[in-house]
Amino acid sequence: MITTPPSSSSSGGSSGGSSSGGSSGGSSGGTGDGGPILSENFGDNTFVNMDRNDNITLFSPDYKAVEARNGDDWPSYYYPTCCYFDDASAAGDGYIDDLADRLGLKNDSGNPALLIHNARFAVGQTKPDISASDPKVNSTTSDDVATWGELDLSQDYRISFCVKEADGSGLVQIYADNNSTGEANSYHGGGSQGSRIFNVNASLLVPGERVEVNIPGDTLVAGERLDDRPSRVGTASSFLQFRADSSATIIIDDLLIERQSESGQADLPECNVFTPASAPDKPEAPGVFAGDGQVSVSWNGVVGAIEYQIAYGSENDVASATVVEDVTSPHVLSELENDTEYFVFLQVRNAVDWSEWSDSASATPEAPVGDSCTPTTQVDTSIPWSVYDGCLSPGMRVRWSTTPPCRAPSTSVLPIRRCSPPLPMPKTKSWAPPCWIPPRMPLSRAAASSMAFSLPAIPSTSPPSRASRPTTRPSAASKSRPTSARPASA
């Protein structure tokens, strides 16, 4: 089986650019044994917005292209043959205004499905060697001596699709090797064995049920026989055309073309009726965390969301709040007034509409503890020290020497900030006097990354040798060390 994934499409482009940003295909096809001829879900996990840009991408070579280019400037696998491109433009240059109402993706509760109304498109058609303004539209005739396409329909085959919605008194049709609306305009001619292999009134289609077109064989709608085709219509290089006339509207999904010896329908999702997507539910209040003159806002993602915005203000009223558009989590609100309570709201949008605003969450920015951080270059060992978010030193960490003779930090002393009131630090571990290792302090992540401090100079004398150390355990009274021999302590 040959799989043709689409190329990566640009975001928001006017010519085949998908605003959903997806690049993984929703289709696969092949001409060898062991897989379907074509399986198409119209962009599951690829299209999110189902908007005009996504519609254009689906019918562009960015989504899926034919392999045989033949000098084709627009080699899309799904090629609109009516009522899509602007009459004054070549393929890919301009589009009609009402794409969404004629031929395009619809949001089926977050799942893309294809609407066809007063429009038609070809599947797997390659460019023929014909002199015409558009050789892939209305170019087939009863005098054709060959077919041009990438669908191998040389064996008995089956076309099936899920009907999501059907309305109107007009006809839904499928043609083989015919890019016009005239049944006889094909290599296969017209009549009961001609190119029009499916021709059913839209009112007879059942939403939530699959259609099966067996060539040759029966045409089934919801398991009921509506028609039959006595012989095969197709070649090893065929294409198909799908059409809904001006009085018919149909929404389809999970298109499958396979040999009759295969049974790929069992692997497809259950067919159900079209359910228009709704706006997102009201989101939960966002999480907020206050800092010095700022508030960090975060939230959990919402399935199907394509945009978030937040609003904030000093009143618990979203109508008077300042709106910040197109934000991602987390988002930091800065340049706020300390000691002022701020209320924050969240809103989310999907392909249908915006949700309601969430309930508010509030936080109050605060200056560092005591609001009196002052620079210093030396730690006074008589004062207990600690570190607080917002009361940080610049620069790097201090390196210590723990081998005799013990020394002060090996880096130059950097200014730090003293927080008032100070918080106690844990006691240090020590070697035999006068050697010790620096205290291990529980620091915040921000503080640990930028802290640097110095202790008073440590005597450079070596610690006593093992032989000179007392052999008896010192008494409790002798365990106390002079204050001058301690580092910054609790």
Coordinates of C-alpha atoms in Angstrom, one line a residue:
M1 CA 0.0 0.0 0.0
I2 CA 1.3 3.4 -0.9
T3 CA 0.7 6.2 1.6
T4 CA 0.9 9.8 0.5
P5 CA 1.1 12.2 3.5
P6 CA 0.6 15.9 2.8
S7 CA 3.4 18.3 3.0
S8 CA 3.7 20.8 5.8
S9 CA 1.3 23.7 5.2
S10 CA 1.8 27.2 6.1
S11 CA -0.4 28.8 8.7
G12 CA -3.1 31.1 7.6
G13 CA -2.0 31.3 4.0
S14 CA -4.4 32.4 1.2
S15 CA -3.4 29.6 -1.1
G16 CA -3.5 26.3 0.5
G17 CA -2.3 27.3 3.9
S18 CA -4.1 25.6 6.8
S19 CA -4.8 27.8 9.8
S20 CA -4.9 24.6 11.9
G21 CA -1.2 24.0 11.2
G22 CA -1.5 20.3 10.7
S23 CA 0.8 18.3 8.6
S24 CA -0.3 14.7 9.2
G25 CA -2.5 13.2 6.5
G26 CA -6.0 11.9 6.9
S27 CA -5.8 9.7 3.8
S28 CA -4.0 6.7 2.5
G29 CA -4.1 4.9 -0.9
G30 CA -2.5 2.2 -2.8
T31 CA -2.5 0.1 -6.0
G32 CA -1.0 -3.1 -4.6
D33 CA -2.5 -5.9 -2.6
G34 CA -2.9 -5.6 1.2
G35 CA -4.7 -2.3 1.6
P36 CA -7.5 0.0 0.4
I37 CA -7.3 1.9 -2.8
L38 CA -8.2 5.0 -0.8
S39 CA -9.1 5.7 2.8
E40 CA -10.0 9.3 3.6
N41 CA -11.2 10.8 6.9
F42 CA -10.9 14.4 5.6
G43 CA -8.2 15.5 8.0
D44 CA -8.8 13.9 11.4
N45 CA -6.0 15.2 13.8
T46 CA -5.0 17.6 11.0
F47 CA -7.7 20.2 10.7
V48 CA -8.9 21.9 13.9
N49 CA -10.5 25.2 12.8
M50 CA -12.5 23.8 9.8
D51 CA -12.4 27.3 8.4
R52 CA -11.8 28.8 5.0
N53 CA -8.1 28.2 5.1
D54 CA -8.6 24.6 6.1
N55 CA -11.1 24.1 3.2
I56 CA -8.5 25.5 0.8
T57 CA -5.8 23.2 2.1
L58 CA -8.0 20.1 1.8
F59 CA -8.3 20.7 -2.0
S60 CA -4.7 21.7 -2.5
P61 CA -1.5 19.6 -3.1
D62 CA -0.4 20.6 0.3
Y63 CA -2.8 18.1 1.8
K64 CA -2.5 15.3 -0.8
A65 CA -1.1 15.4 -4.3
V66 CA -1.2 13.1 -7.3
E67 CA 2.1 11.4 -8.1
A68 CA 2.1 12.0 -11.8
R69 CA 2.4 15.8 -12.1
N70 CA 2.5 16.1 -16.0
G71 CA 3.4 19.7 -15.7
D72 CA 0.4 20.4 -13.5
D73 CA 0.6 23.6 -11.6
W74 CA -2.1 22.4 -9.1
P75 CA -1.7 18.6 -8.8
S76 CA -4.1 18.2 -5.9
Y77 CA -5.5 14.7 -5.3
Y78 CA -8.9 16.2 -4.5
Y79 CA -9.5 18.6 -7.4
P80 CA -12.7 20.8 -7.5
T81 CA -14.3 20.5 -10.9
C82 CA -17.1 23.0 -10.3
C83 CA -18.0 26.0 -8.1
Y84 CA -14.9 26.4 -6.1
F85 CA -12.2 28.5 -7.9
D86 CA -13.0 32.1 -8.9
D87 CA -14.0 32.1 -12.6
A88 CA -11.4 34.7 -13.3
S89 CA -8.6 32.8 -11.6
A90 CA -6.5 29.8 -12.3
A91 CA -6.6 27.0 -9.7
G92 CA -5.0 28.0 -6.5
D93 CA -5.2 31.8 -7.2
G94 CA -8.7 32.7 -6.2
Y95 CA -11.8 31.2 -4.6
I96 CA -15.5 31.8 -4.5
D97 CA -16.8 33.7 -1.4
D98 CA -19.2 31.0 -0.2
L99 CA -16.9 28.0 -0.1
A100 CA -18.2 26.9 3.3
D101 CA -21.7 26.6 1.8
R102 CA -20.7 24.7 -1.4
L103 CA -17.7 22.5 -0.8
G104 CA -15.8 22.4 2.4
L105 CA -15.1 21.1 5.9
K106 CA -17.7 21.2 8.6
N107 CA -17.1 20.8 12.3
D108 CA -18.8 17.6 13.5
S109 CA -18.2 18.0 17.3
G110 CA -14.5 18.6 16.7
N111 CA -14.2 16.1 13.8
P112 CA -13.9 17.3 10.2
A113 CA -16.5 16.1 7.7
L114 CA -17.1 17.2 4.1
L115 CA -20.1 19.1 2.9
I116 CA -21.1 19.0 -0.8
H117 CA -23.8 21.2 -2.2
N118 CA -24.2 22.4 -5.8
A119 CA -20.5 21.4 -6.3
R120 CA -18.3 18.6 -7.5
F121 CA -14.7 17.4 -7.2
A122 CA -12.5 14.7 -8.7
V123 CA -10.5 12.1 -6.7
G124 CA -7.1 11.1 -8.1
Q125 CA -7.4 12.8 -11.5
T126 CA -4.1 13.6 -13.2
K127 CA -3.6 16.2 -15.9
P128 CA -4.4 15.0 -19.4
D129 CA -2.5 16.1 -22.5
I130 CA -5.3 18.3 -23.7
S131 CA -5.2 21.9 -24.8
A132 CA -7.8 23.7 -22.6
S133 CA -7.9 26.5 -20.1
D134 CA -8.4 23.8 -17.4
P135 CA -7.8 20.3 -18.8
K136 CA -9.2 18.7 -15.7
V137 CA -12.7 20.3 -15.9
N138 CA -15.3 19.3 -18.5
S139 CA -12.6 17.7 -20.7
T140 CA -13.8 14.1 -20.8
T141 CA -15.8 13.0 -23.9
S142 CA -17.3 9.8 -25.3
D143 CA -14.5 9.8 -27.8
D144 CA -11.8 9.3 -25.2
V145 CA -9.4 6.5 -26.0
A146 CA -7.8 6.4 -22.6
T147 CA -8.4 7.3 -19.0
W148 CA -6.2 9.5 -16.7
G149 CA -6.1 8.9 -13.0
E150 CA -4.3 7.2 -10.1
L151 CA -7.1 4.9 -8.9
D152 CA -6.7 1.2 -9.9
L153 CA -10.3 0.2 -10.6
S154 CA -9.3 -2.7 -12.8
Q155 CA -10.7 -5.2 -10.3
D156 CA -14.2 -5.5 -8.7
Y157 CA -14.3 -2.6 -6.2
R158 CA -16.5 -1.0 -3.6
I159 CA -17.0 2.7 -2.7
S160 CA -18.5 3.4 0.8
F161 CA -18.9 6.5 2.9
C162 CA -20.7 7.6 6.1
V163 CA -23.7 9.8 5.6
K164 CA -23.6 12.4 8.3
E165 CA -26.4 14.6 7.0
A166 CA -28.5 14.6 3.8
D167 CA -31.2 17.1 2.7
G168 CA -33.1 18.2 -0.4
S169 CA -34.7 16.6 -3.4
G170 CA -31.7 16.7 -5.7
L171 CA -29.3 14.0 -6.7
V172 CA -26.0 12.8 -5.2
Q173 CA -23.8 11.3 -7.9
I174 CA -20.5 9.5 -8.4
Y175 CA -18.9 9.3 -11.9
A176 CA -16.0 7.1 -13.1
D177 CA -13.5 8.8 -15.5
N178 CA -15.9 11.7 -16.1
N179 CA -15.1 15.3 -15.0
S180 CA -18.4 16.8 -16.4
T181 CA -22.0 16.4 -15.6
G182 CA -23.0 14.6 -18.8
E183 CA -23.2 10.9 -18.2
A184 CA -22.0 10.0 -21.7
N185 CA -19.0 12.2 -21.5
S186 CA -16.6 9.5 -20.6
Y187 CA -14.4 6.7 -21.9
H188 CA -17.2 4.4 -20.5
G189 CA -20.1 6.1 -22.2
G190 CA -23.6 6.3 -20.7
G191 CA -26.5 4.1 -19.9
S192 CA -26.7 1.3 -17.4
Q193 CA -23.1 0.4 -17.8
G194 CA -21.8 3.9 -18.3
S195 CA -19.8 6.3 -16.2
R196 CA -22.4 7.4 -13.7
I197 CA -22.1 4.6 -11.1
F198 CA -24.2 6.2 -8.3
N199 CA -27.3 8.4 -8.8
V200 CA -29.5 8.6 -5.7
N201 CA -31.9 11.2 -4.4
A202 CA -30.5 12.9 -1.3
S203 CA -33.8 12.3 0.5
L204 CA -33.2 8.5 0.3
L205 CA -29.8 8.7 2.1
V206 CA -30.0 7.9 5.8
P207 CA -27.9 10.0 8.3
G208 CA -25.8 7.9 10.6
E209 CA -25.6 5.0 8.0
R210 CA -23.1 4.0 5.4
V211 CA -23.6 3.9 1.6
E212 CA -22.0 1.0 -0.3
V213 CA -21.6 1.1 -4.1
N214 CA -20.4 -2.2 -5.4
I215 CA -19.0 -2.2 -9.0
P216 CA -20.2 -4.6 -10.2
G217 CA -23.0 -5.4 -7.7
D218 CA -25.6 -3.8 -5.5
T219 CA -25.8 -0.3 -4.2
L220 CA -26.8 -0.4 -0.6
V221 CA -28.1 2.5 1.7
A222 CA -28.4 1.5 5.4
G223 CA -28.2 -2.1 4.2
E224 CA -31.1 -1.7 1.8
R225 CA -30.6 -2.4 -1.9
L226 CA -31.4 0.7 -4.1
D227 CA -29.7 -0.1 -7.3
D228 CA -27.2 -2.5 -9.0
R229 CA -24.5 -2.3 -11.6
P230 CA -24.1 -5.3 -13.9
S231 CA -20.5 -4.8 -14.9
R232 CA -17.3 -3.2 -13.9
V233 CA -16.7 0.4 -14.8
G234 CA -13.1 1.4 -14.4
T235 CA -9.5 0.9 -15.5
A236 CA -6.1 0.6 -13.9
S237 CA -5.7 4.4 -14.3
S238 CA -9.1 5.8 -13.3
F239 CA -10.4 8.7 -11.3
L240 CA -13.8 9.4 -9.6
Q241 CA -15.9 12.5 -9.4
F242 CA -18.4 13.2 -6.6
R243 CA -21.3 15.6 -7.1
A244 CA -24.3 17.0 -5.3
D245 CA -26.6 19.1 -7.5
S246 CA -28.1 22.4 -6.7
S247 CA -31.1 20.8 -4.9
A248 CA -29.0 18.4 -2.8
T249 CA -26.9 18.8 0.3
I250 CA -24.8 16.0 1.9
I251 CA -22.2 15.8 4.6
I252 CA -20.0 12.7 4.4
D253 CA -17.0 11.2 6.3
D254 CA -14.7 8.2 6.2
L255 CA -14.6 7.6 2.5
L256 CA -13.3 4.1 1.6
I257 CA -12.5 2.7 -1.8
E258 CA -11.4 -0.9 -1.7
R259 CA -11.5 -4.1 -3.7
Q260 CA -14.5 -6.3 -3.0
S261 CA -12.2 -9.0 -1.7
E262 CA -11.4 -6.8 1.2
S263 CA -13.5 -5.6 4.2
G264 CA -12.0 -2.4 5.6
Q265 CA -15.2 -1.0 6.9
A266 CA -14.8 -3.0 10.1
D267 CA -11.7 -0.8 10.9
L268 CA -13.6 2.5 10.5
P269 CA -15.2 4.5 13.3
E270 CA -18.9 3.9 13.8
C271 CA -21.0 6.0 11.5
N272 CA -23.2 8.6 13.3
V273 CA -25.2 11.7 12.5
F274 CA -23.7 15.1 12.1
T275 CA -23.6 17.1 15.4
P276 CA -22.6 20.7 15.0
A277 CA -19.9 21.7 17.4
S278 CA -20.7 24.0 20.2
A279 CA -18.8 26.7 21.9
P280 CA -16.5 25.6 24.8
D281 CA -18.0 25.2 28.2
K282 CA -17.2 27.9 30.7
P283 CA -13.6 27.3 31.8
E284 CA -12.4 27.1 35.4
A285 CA -10.8 30.1 37.0
P286 CA -7.1 30.3 36.1
G287 CA -4.3 29.6 38.5
V288 CA -2.6 32.8 39.7
F289 CA 0.7 33.4 41.5
A290 CA 1.8 36.9 42.7
G291 CA 5.3 38.2 42.6
D292 CA 7.0 41.6 42.8
G293 CA 4.9 43.8 40.6
Q294 CA 3.5 40.9 38.6
V295 CA 1.1 38.0 38.5
S296 CA 1.7 34.7 36.7
V297 CA -1.5 33.2 35.2
S298 CA -1.8 29.5 34.1
W299 CA -4.5 27.2 33.1
N300 CA -5.2 23.7 31.8
G301 CA -5.7 23.3 28.1
V302 CA -9.2 22.8 26.7
V303 CA -9.8 20.1 24.0
G304 CA -10.5 21.8 20.6
A305 CA -9.4 25.2 21.8
I306 CA -7.7 27.4 19.2
E307 CA -7.2 30.6 21.2
Y308 CA -7.2 31.9 24.8
Q309 CA -7.5 35.4 26.2
I310 CA -7.4 36.7 29.7
A311 CA -8.7 39.9 31.3
Y312 CA -7.5 41.5 34.5
G313 CA -8.2 44.5 36.7
S314 CA -8.4 45.8 40.2
E315 CA -12.2 45.2 40.3
N316 CA -14.0 41.8 40.3
D317 CA -15.8 42.8 37.1
V318 CA -14.8 41.5 33.7
A319 CA -16.6 44.3 31.9
S320 CA -14.1 46.8 33.3
A321 CA -11.1 44.6 33.0
T322 CA -8.2 44.9 30.5
V323 CA -8.2 42.1 27.9
V324 CA -5.0 40.5 26.7
E325 CA -5.6 38.5 23.5
D326 CA -4.0 35.4 22.1
V327 CA -2.1 34.2 25.1
T328 CA -0.5 30.9 26.1
S329 CA -0.1 29.3 29.5
P330 CA 1.7 30.5 31.6
H331 CA 1.3 34.2 30.9
V332 CA 2.9 36.9 33.2
L333 CA 1.1 40.2 33.8
S334 CA 3.8 42.7 34.6
E335 CA 4.1 46.3 35.7
L336 CA 1.4 45.9 38.3
E337 CA 1.1 47.9 41.5
N338 CA 2.3 46.1 44.6
D339 CA -0.3 45.6 47.5
T340 CA -3.2 45.9 45.0
E341 CA -5.5 42.9 44.5
Y342 CA -5.9 41.9 40.9
F343 CA -8.8 39.8 39.5
V344 CA -8.0 37.6 36.5
F345 CA -10.5 35.9 34.1
L346 CA -10.0 33.4 31.3
Q347 CA -11.9 32.8 28.0
V348 CA -11.4 30.1 25.4
R349 CA -12.4 29.9 21.7
N350 CA -12.9 26.9 19.5
A351 CA -13.9 26.7 15.8
V352 CA -17.5 27.6 16.8
D353 CA -17.3 30.6 19.2
W354 CA -15.9 32.0 22.4
S355 CA -16.8 30.5 25.8
E356 CA -18.2 32.5 28.7
W357 CA -15.6 34.2 30.8
S358 CA -14.5 32.1 33.8
D359 CA -15.0 33.1 37.4
S360 CA -12.2 35.3 38.6
A361 CA -9.1 34.3 40.5
S362 CA -7.2 37.0 42.5
A363 CA -3.7 37.6 43.6
T364 CA -1.9 40.6 45.2
P365 CA 1.6 41.5 44.0
E366 CA 4.0 42.2 46.9
A367 CA 7.5 43.6 47.3
P368 CA 10.2 41.3 48.9
V369 CA 9.9 40.7 52.6
G370 CA 10.4 43.9 54.6
D371 CA 10.7 45.9 51.4
S372 CA 14.2 46.8 52.5
C373 CA 16.7 44.7 50.6
T374 CA 20.1 46.4 50.7
P375 CA 23.3 45.5 48.9
T376 CA 26.2 44.2 50.9
T377 CA 29.5 42.5 50.1
Q378 CA 30.2 40.7 53.3
V379 CA 28.1 38.4 55.5
D380 CA 28.1 39.4 59.2
T381 CA 28.4 36.1 61.1
S382 CA 26.4 37.5 64.0
I383 CA 23.3 37.8 61.9
P384 CA 21.3 34.8 60.7
W385 CA 20.8 34.8 56.9
S386 CA 18.4 33.3 54.5
V387 CA 17.2 33.8 50.9
Y388 CA 13.8 34.9 49.7
D389 CA 12.3 35.1 46.2
G390 CA 12.8 38.6 45.1
C391 CA 15.7 39.1 47.4
L392 CA 18.4 37.7 45.3
S393 CA 22.1 38.2 44.5
P394 CA 23.3 38.6 41.0
G395 CA 25.7 36.3 39.2
M396 CA 27.1 32.9 40.0
R397 CA 27.3 30.4 42.8
V398 CA 30.3 30.2 45.2
R399 CA 32.9 27.5 45.0
W400 CA 34.3 26.2 48.3
S401 CA 37.4 24.4 49.2
T402 CA 36.9 21.5 51.6
T403 CA 40.5 20.1 51.7
P404 CA 43.0 21.3 54.2
P405 CA 43.9 24.1 54.6
C406 CA 40.2 25.2 54.4
R407 CA 39.8 28.5 52.6
A408 CA 37.1 31.1 52.0
P409 CA 35.1 30.9 48.7
S410 CA 37.4 30.6 45.7
T411 CA 35.5 33.1 43.6
S412 CA 35.6 36.8 44.1
V413 CA 32.9 38.2 46.5
L414 CA 29.8 39.4 44.7
P415 CA 27.2 41.7 46.2
I416 CA 24.1 40.1 47.7
R417 CA 21.0 41.5 49.2
R418 CA 20.1 41.1 52.9
C419 CA 16.5 40.4 53.6
S420 CA 14.9 42.1 56.6
P421 CA 13.6 40.6 58.8
P422 CA 16.0 37.7 58.2
L423 CA 15.0 34.1 58.4
P424 CA 17.1 31.5 60.3
M425 CA 19.5 29.2 58.4
P426 CA 20.3 25.6 59.4
K427 CA 23.4 24.9 61.4
T428 CA 26.5 23.8 59.5
K429 CA 28.4 20.6 59.6
S430 CA 32.1 21.0 60.6
W431 CA 35.4 19.4 60.6
A432 CA 37.9 19.7 63.4
P433 CA 38.4 23.4 64.0
P434 CA 39.1 25.6 62.2
C435 CA 37.9 23.8 59.1
W436 CA 34.2 23.5 58.0
I437 CA 32.1 23.2 54.9
P438 CA 29.5 25.9 54.1
P439 CA 25.9 25.6 55.2
R440 CA 23.4 23.7 53.1
M441 CA 20.4 26.0 52.8
P442 CA 16.9 25.2 51.5
L443 CA 16.7 27.6 48.6
S444 CA 13.9 28.5 46.2
R445 CA 14.8 27.5 42.6
A446 CA 15.1 31.2 41.6
A447 CA 17.3 31.9 44.6
A448 CA 19.6 28.9 44.2
S449 CA 20.4 29.9 40.6
S450 CA 21.7 33.3 41.5
M451 CA 23.0 33.3 45.1
A452 CA 26.5 34.2 46.0
F453 CA 28.0 35.2 49.4
S454 CA 31.2 35.3 51.4
L455 CA 32.3 34.5 54.9
P456 CA 35.0 36.2 56.9
A457 CA 38.5 35.0 55.9
I458 CA 39.3 31.7 57.4
P459 CA 42.7 31.1 59.0
S460 CA 45.0 29.2 56.6
T461 CA 46.4 26.9 59.3
S462 CA 46.0 23.2 58.7
P463 CA 43.9 21.2 61.0
P464 CA 45.7 19.2 63.6
S465 CA 47.1 15.9 62.4
R466 CA 45.4 12.6 63.4
A467 CA 48.3 11.8 65.8
S468 CA 47.9 15.1 67.7
R469 CA 44.1 14.8 68.1
P470 CA 42.8 13.8 71.6
T471 CA 42.0 10.1 71.9
T472 CA 39.2 10.7 74.4
R473 CA 35.8 12.1 73.5
P474 CA 35.5 15.8 74.5
S475 CA 33.1 16.7 77.3
A476 CA 29.9 18.5 76.6
A477 CA 31.4 21.7 77.8
S478 CA 34.3 21.4 75.3
K479 CA 32.0 20.9 72.3
S480 CA 31.0 24.6 72.2
R481 CA 33.2 26.5 69.7
P482 CA 34.1 30.2 69.8
T483 CA 31.8 32.4 67.8
S484 CA 34.6 33.6 65.7
A485 CA 35.2 30.1 64.4
R486 CA 31.6 29.6 63.0
P487 CA 30.3 30.3 59.5
A488 CA 26.9 32.1 58.9
S489 CA 24.7 30.0 61.2
A490 CA 21.2 29.6 62.6

